[in-house]
Coordinates of C-alpha atoms in Angstrom, one line a residue:
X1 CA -6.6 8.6 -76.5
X2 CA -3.7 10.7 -74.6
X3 CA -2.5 10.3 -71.5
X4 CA 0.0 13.0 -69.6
X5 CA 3.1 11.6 -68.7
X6 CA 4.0 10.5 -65.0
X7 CA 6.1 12.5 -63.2
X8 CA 9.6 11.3 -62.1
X9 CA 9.7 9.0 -59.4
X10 CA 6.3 7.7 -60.6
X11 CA 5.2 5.3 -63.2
X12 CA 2.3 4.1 -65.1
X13 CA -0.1 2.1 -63.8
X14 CA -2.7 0.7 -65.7
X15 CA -4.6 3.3 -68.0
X16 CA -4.2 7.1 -65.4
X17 CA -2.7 6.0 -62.3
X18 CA 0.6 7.2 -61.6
X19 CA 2.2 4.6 -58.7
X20 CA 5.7 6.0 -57.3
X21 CA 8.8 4.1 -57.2
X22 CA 9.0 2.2 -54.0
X23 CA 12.7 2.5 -52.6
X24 CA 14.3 -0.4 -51.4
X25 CA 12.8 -2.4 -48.5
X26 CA 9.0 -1.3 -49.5
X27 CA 6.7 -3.5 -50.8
X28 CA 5.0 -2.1 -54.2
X29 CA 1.1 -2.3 -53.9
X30 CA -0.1 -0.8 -56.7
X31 CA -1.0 2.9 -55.7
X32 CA 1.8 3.1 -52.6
X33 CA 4.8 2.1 -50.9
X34 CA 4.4 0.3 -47.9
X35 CA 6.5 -0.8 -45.1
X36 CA 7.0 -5.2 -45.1
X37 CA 5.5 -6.2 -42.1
X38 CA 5.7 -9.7 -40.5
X39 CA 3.4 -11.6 -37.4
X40 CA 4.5 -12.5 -34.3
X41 CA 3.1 -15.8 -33.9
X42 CA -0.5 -16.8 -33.5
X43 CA -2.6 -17.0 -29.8
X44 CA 1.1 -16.3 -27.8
X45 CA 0.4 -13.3 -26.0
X46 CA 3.3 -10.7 -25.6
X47 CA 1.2 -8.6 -23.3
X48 CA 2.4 -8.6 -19.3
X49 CA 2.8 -6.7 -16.1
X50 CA 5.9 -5.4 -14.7
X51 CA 6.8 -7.3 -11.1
X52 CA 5.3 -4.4 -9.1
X53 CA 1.7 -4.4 -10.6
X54 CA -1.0 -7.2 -11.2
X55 CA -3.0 -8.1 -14.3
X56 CA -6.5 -8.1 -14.3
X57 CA -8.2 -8.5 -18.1
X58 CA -5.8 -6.9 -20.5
X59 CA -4.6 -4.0 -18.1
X60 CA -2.0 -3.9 -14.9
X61 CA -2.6 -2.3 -11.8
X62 CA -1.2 -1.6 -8.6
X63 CA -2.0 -4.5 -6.0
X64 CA -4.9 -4.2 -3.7
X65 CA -4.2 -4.4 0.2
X66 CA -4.2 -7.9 1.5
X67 CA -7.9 -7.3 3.0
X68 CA -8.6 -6.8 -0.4
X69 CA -9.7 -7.7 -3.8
X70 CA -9.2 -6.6 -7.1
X71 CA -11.6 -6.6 -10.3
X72 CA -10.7 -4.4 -12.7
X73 CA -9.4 -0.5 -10.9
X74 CA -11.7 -1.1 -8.0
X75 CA -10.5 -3.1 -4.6
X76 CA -13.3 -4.6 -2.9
X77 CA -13.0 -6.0 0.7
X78 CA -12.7 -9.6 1.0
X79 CA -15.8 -10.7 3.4
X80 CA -14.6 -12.4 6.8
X81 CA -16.5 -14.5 8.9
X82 CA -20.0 -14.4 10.2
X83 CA -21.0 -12.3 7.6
X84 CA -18.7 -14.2 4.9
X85 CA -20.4 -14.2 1.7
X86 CA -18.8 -11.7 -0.9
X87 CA -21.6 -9.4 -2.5
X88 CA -19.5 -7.3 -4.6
X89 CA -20.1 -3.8 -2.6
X90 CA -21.7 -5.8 0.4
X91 CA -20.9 -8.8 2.4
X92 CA -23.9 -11.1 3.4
X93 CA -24.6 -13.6 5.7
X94 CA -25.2 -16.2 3.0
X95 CA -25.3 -16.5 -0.8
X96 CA -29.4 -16.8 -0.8
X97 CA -29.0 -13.1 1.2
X98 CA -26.6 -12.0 -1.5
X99 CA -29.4 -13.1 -4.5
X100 CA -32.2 -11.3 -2.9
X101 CA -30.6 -8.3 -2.3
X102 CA -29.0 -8.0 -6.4
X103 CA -32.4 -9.2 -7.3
X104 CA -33.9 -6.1 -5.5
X105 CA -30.9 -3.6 -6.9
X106 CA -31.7 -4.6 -10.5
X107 CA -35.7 -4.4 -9.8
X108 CA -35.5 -0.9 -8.0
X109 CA -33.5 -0.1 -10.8
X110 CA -35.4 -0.9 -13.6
X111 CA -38.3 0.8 -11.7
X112 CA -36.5 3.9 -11.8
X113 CA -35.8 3.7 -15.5
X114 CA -39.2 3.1 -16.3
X115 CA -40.3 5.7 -14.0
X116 CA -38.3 8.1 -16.0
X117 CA -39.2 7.2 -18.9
X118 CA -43.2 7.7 -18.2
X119 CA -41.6 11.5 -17.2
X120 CA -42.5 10.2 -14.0
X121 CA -39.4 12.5 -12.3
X122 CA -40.9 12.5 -9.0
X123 CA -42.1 8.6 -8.5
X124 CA -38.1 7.8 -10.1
X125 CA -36.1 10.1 -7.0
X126 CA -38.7 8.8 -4.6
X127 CA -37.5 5.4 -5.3
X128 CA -34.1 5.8 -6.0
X129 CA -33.8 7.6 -2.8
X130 CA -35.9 4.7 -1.0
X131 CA -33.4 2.0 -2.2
X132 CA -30.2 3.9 -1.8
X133 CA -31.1 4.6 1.8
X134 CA -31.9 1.0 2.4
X135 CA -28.3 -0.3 0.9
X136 CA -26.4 2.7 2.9
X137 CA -27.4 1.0 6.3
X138 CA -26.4 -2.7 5.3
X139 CA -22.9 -3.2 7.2
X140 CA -19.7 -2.4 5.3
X141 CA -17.0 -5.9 5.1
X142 CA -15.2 -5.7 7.4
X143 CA -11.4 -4.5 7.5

């Protein structure tokens, strides 16, 4: 059997493969040229914020306002007293308050999914509409 020539630059590799010269500082694997690379140590994170923002999972953001609260982008309002029980969007008069009321979110929720998945268009606004306008009137935390 005959097999062409590699170009120049390149050179034979195995039976048909033509692998180039690797210039100096590249490692040779095989088919290509490739940069030596080395770790930076394992578990030490490198990752930080500068002095003027604050970290919250792997990403920096600007600080909330001392009345505040950050999770993730969002600032929520820290709860004061009587009604002193952080609720994410709400503030409640006491954690059982704060159950009831998520347990009723995710409920009303999953009604309106299941309504719309049944094509049920109407029954899923009537009820979305229902529960939206009973969280509007619960009071916002105060500033």
């Amino acid at each position: 059997m005959w097999y062409p020539k590699c170009e120049k630059g390149f050179r034979s590799v195995g039976c048909c493969i033509c692998s180039p010269d690797c210039l100096a500082g590249l490692v040779d694997d095989g088919a290509f040229c490739r940069k030596d690379s080395y770790g930076r140590g394992v578990g030490v994170s490198r990752l930080g914020c500068p002095k003027h923002l604050e970290k919250s999972g792997l990403f920096c953001y600007p600080p909330c306002a001392g009345n505040q609260v950050g999770v993730g982008p969002v600032c929520w309002p820290r709860c004061v007293n009587p009604a002193g029980t952080d609720c994410g969007l709400f503030c409640t008069s006491s954690v059982a308050t704060c159950v009831n009321t998520v347990v009723d979110i995710v409920g009303q929720s999953a009604k309106v999914t299941l309504s719309l998945v049944a094509q049920d268009y109407t029954g899923a606004i009537k009820t979305a509409v229902q529960t939206g306008g009973k969280y509007i009137s619960l009071d916002a935390c105060p500033k």
